[in-house]
Amino acid sequence: MAIAKVMAKLKGLFRSGNMVGIDKSGNRYFVRTEDVDGALKEKRWVEFENDSDPTTLPVEWISWLSGQRKKAPTAQQMLDLEVQRERVKMNAAIMQKEEEKRLFRAKSLQQSMDSGEEAQTLSHEIHKDTDGLRVLEPRGTGDSFRPGTWQPSESSEPRGTGQSFQPGMWQPPK
């Protein structure tokens, strides 16, 4: 019985399969259906072009070879995926350049603040007190700006809870 299995495997190795596709590197992909222990099993394999590195196979073909994908990828699917990958690479490069610009601006601003120069952009401080959140804005702008001098902004939001509730000036949109 064991000899019959070995002979069947050897016969299967010399039997050719159907080519189902070629990738952009020229690697060819094949499939063959064979009887294994009374059940039909599909065998899939790749023949490399020019001793290619197996780690460079496209993900779609690896998925097909491992049986995670039922149908082999078509040439159009492979082309669409390649275009999509290139678009992602371009977008990543653009985002990286924007991030580098942002970091450069932040570093320049920090250096100018450290050297005593006035900052052109001001941030708002938010303090929490017993009446709820109140936004505090800087007093003065540009040349008249003095750090550390804050004045509370008038809020149109209601303040307080329960017995201390005070309605604000806010009105619903009409």
Short mmCIF file of C-alpha atoms in Angstrom, two decimals:
data_model
loop_
_atom_site.label_atom_id
_atom_site.label_comp_id
_atom_site.label_asym_id
_atom_site.label_seq_id
_atom_site.Cartn_x
_atom_site.Cartn_y
_atom_site.Cartn_z
CA MET A 1 0.00 0.00 0.00
CA ALA A 2 2.78 2.46 0.86
CA ILE A 3 4.45 1.71 -2.49
CA ALA A 4 1.25 2.67 -4.32
CA LYS A 5 1.19 6.06 -2.60
CA VAL A 6 4.84 6.70 -3.44
CA MET A 7 4.23 5.70 -7.07
CA ALA A 8 1.18 7.98 -7.26
CA LYS A 9 3.22 10.89 -5.92
CA LEU A 10 6.03 10.26 -8.40
CA LYS A 11 3.56 10.01 -11.27
CA GLY A 12 2.01 13.30 -10.10
CA LEU A 13 5.36 15.04 -10.13
CA PHE A 14 5.90 14.26 -13.81
CA ARG A 15 2.36 15.13 -14.85
CA SER A 16 2.02 18.68 -16.08
CA GLY A 17 -0.44 21.19 -14.69
CA ASN A 18 -2.46 24.00 -16.16
CA MET A 19 -0.83 27.40 -16.16
CA VAL A 20 -3.16 29.93 -14.50
CA GLY A 21 -1.09 33.09 -14.70
CA ILE A 22 2.18 35.01 -14.86
CA ASP A 23 3.28 37.84 -12.59
CA LYS A 24 5.22 40.96 -13.66
CA SER A 25 8.54 39.26 -12.84
CA GLY A 26 7.78 36.42 -15.27
CA ASN A 27 7.09 33.78 -12.62
CA ARG A 28 4.54 31.24 -13.87
CA TYR A 29 1.80 29.75 -11.67
CA PHE A 30 0.30 26.31 -12.17
CA VAL A 31 -2.52 24.17 -10.79
CA ARG A 32 -3.23 20.45 -11.00
CA THR A 33 -6.05 18.38 -9.53
CA GLU A 34 -5.08 14.94 -8.25
CA ASP A 35 -6.66 12.11 -6.31
CA VAL A 36 -5.28 11.86 -2.77
CA ASP A 37 -6.79 9.10 -0.64
CA GLY A 38 -10.01 9.11 -2.65
CA ALA A 39 -10.46 12.89 -2.52
CA LEU A 40 -9.66 15.34 -5.27
CA LYS A 41 -7.05 17.83 -4.08
CA GLU A 42 -5.80 20.86 -5.92
CA LYS A 43 -2.00 21.28 -6.04
CA ARG A 44 -0.64 24.74 -6.78
CA TRP A 45 2.94 25.78 -7.48
CA VAL A 46 5.14 28.42 -9.02
CA GLU A 47 8.01 28.14 -11.48
CA PHE A 48 10.43 31.01 -10.98
CA GLU A 49 11.88 33.04 -13.82
CA ASN A 50 15.66 33.54 -13.60
CA ASP A 51 16.03 32.04 -10.10
CA SER A 52 13.83 34.70 -8.51
CA ASP A 53 13.76 35.16 -4.75
CA PRO A 54 10.59 33.52 -3.34
CA THR A 55 10.17 36.41 -0.90
CA THR A 56 9.50 38.78 -3.82
CA LEU A 57 6.30 37.05 -4.94
CA PRO A 58 3.22 39.32 -5.01
CA VAL A 59 0.94 38.92 -1.99
CA GLU A 60 -2.04 37.99 -4.18
CA TRP A 61 -0.15 35.07 -5.68
CA ILE A 62 1.13 33.93 -2.28
CA SER A 63 -2.48 33.92 -1.04
CA TRP A 64 -3.53 31.84 -4.03
CA LEU A 65 -0.63 29.38 -3.61
CA SER A 66 -1.44 28.86 0.08
CA GLY A 67 -5.16 28.30 -0.63
CA GLN A 68 -6.33 31.46 1.14
CA ARG A 69 -7.61 32.73 -2.19
CA LYS A 70 -9.83 30.42 -4.23
CA LYS A 71 -9.29 31.97 -7.67
CA ALA A 72 -5.98 33.09 -9.15
CA PRO A 73 -5.65 36.87 -9.55
CA THR A 74 -6.31 38.16 -13.05
CA ALA A 75 -3.97 40.43 -14.98
CA GLN A 76 -6.44 43.33 -14.58
CA GLN A 77 -6.65 42.80 -10.80
CA MET A 78 -2.86 42.79 -10.57
CA LEU A 79 -2.66 46.00 -12.63
CA ASP A 80 -5.32 47.72 -10.49
CA LEU A 81 -3.55 46.70 -7.28
CA GLU A 82 -0.20 47.98 -8.61
CA VAL A 83 -1.77 51.36 -9.43
CA GLN A 84 -3.32 51.48 -5.95
CA ARG A 85 0.03 50.66 -4.30
CA GLU A 86 1.76 53.43 -6.27
CA ARG A 87 -0.96 55.90 -5.21
CA VAL A 88 -0.46 54.91 -1.56
CA LYS A 89 3.33 55.38 -1.90
CA MET A 90 2.83 58.86 -3.42
CA ASN A 91 0.37 59.87 -0.68
CA ALA A 92 2.76 58.60 2.00
CA ALA A 93 5.60 60.64 0.50
CA ILE A 94 3.42 63.77 0.42
CA MET A 95 2.34 63.25 4.03
CA GLN A 96 5.94 62.70 5.10
CA LYS A 97 7.03 65.99 3.48
CA GLU A 98 4.14 67.84 5.15
CA GLU A 99 5.11 66.35 8.51
CA GLU A 100 8.75 67.38 7.99
CA LYS A 101 7.61 70.96 7.20
CA ARG A 102 5.40 71.01 10.28
CA LEU A 103 8.23 69.78 12.51
CA PHE A 104 10.60 72.35 11.00
CA ARG A 105 8.11 75.17 11.67
CA ALA A 106 7.56 73.95 15.23
CA LYS A 107 11.31 73.78 15.82
CA SER A 108 11.80 77.28 14.37
CA LEU A 109 8.99 78.66 16.53
CA GLN A 110 10.48 77.02 19.63
CA GLN A 111 13.91 78.47 18.82
CA SER A 112 12.45 81.95 18.31
CA MET A 113 10.56 81.71 21.62
CA ASP A 114 13.70 80.49 23.39
CA SER A 115 15.70 83.42 22.00
CA GLY A 116 13.15 85.93 23.36
CA GLU A 117 11.46 86.87 20.09
CA GLU A 118 7.69 87.40 20.15
CA ALA A 119 5.54 84.56 18.91
CA GLN A 120 3.02 85.55 16.25
CA THR A 121 0.55 82.81 17.13
CA LEU A 122 -1.09 82.63 20.53
CA SER A 123 -2.77 79.65 22.11
CA HIS A 124 -5.79 79.68 24.37
CA GLU A 125 -5.63 78.35 27.88
CA ILE A 126 -8.51 76.45 29.31
CA HIS A 127 -8.98 76.49 33.06
CA LYS A 128 -11.61 74.59 34.97
CA ASP A 129 -13.24 76.33 37.88
CA THR A 130 -16.33 75.78 39.99
CA ASP A 131 -18.66 77.23 37.34
CA GLY A 132 -17.46 74.83 34.64
CA LEU A 133 -15.04 75.39 31.75
CA ARG A 134 -14.05 78.97 30.99
CA VAL A 135 -11.85 79.95 28.05
CA LEU A 136 -9.22 82.50 28.98
CA GLU A 137 -7.83 84.64 26.17
CA PRO A 138 -4.56 86.58 26.09
CA ARG A 139 -4.77 90.31 26.74
CA GLY A 140 -3.29 92.24 23.83
CA THR A 141 -1.99 91.05 20.49
CA GLY A 142 1.21 91.52 18.49
CA ASP A 143 3.48 94.18 20.09
CA SER A 144 1.07 94.84 22.96
CA PHE A 145 0.89 91.16 23.97
CA ARG A 146 2.18 90.50 27.50
CA PRO A 147 2.59 86.83 28.44
CA GLY A 148 0.88 85.84 31.65
CA THR A 149 -1.83 88.52 31.44
CA TRP A 150 -5.10 86.72 30.79
CA GLN A 151 -8.67 87.89 30.80
CA PRO A 152 -11.72 85.62 30.78
CA SER A 153 -13.84 85.67 27.64
CA GLU A 154 -17.57 86.12 27.93
CA SER A 155 -19.28 82.83 27.23
CA SER A 156 -22.79 82.47 25.89
CA GLU A 157 -23.05 78.98 27.38
CA PRO A 158 -25.14 78.34 30.52
CA ARG A 159 -23.06 77.92 33.67
CA GLY A 160 -23.42 75.97 36.90
CA THR A 161 -25.55 73.02 37.89
CA GLY A 162 -28.54 72.48 40.16
CA GLN A 163 -29.25 75.47 42.47
CA SER A 164 -26.35 77.53 41.05
CA PHE A 165 -27.51 77.26 37.39
CA GLN A 166 -27.42 80.55 35.48
CA PRO A 167 -28.79 80.66 31.94
CA GLY A 168 -26.48 82.13 29.31
CA MET A 169 -27.24 84.28 26.28
CA TRP A 170 -27.27 81.31 23.95
CA GLN A 171 -30.37 80.97 21.76
CA PRO A 172 -31.17 77.97 19.55
CA PRO A 173 -30.73 78.53 15.80
CA LYS A 174 -33.89 79.54 13.95
#
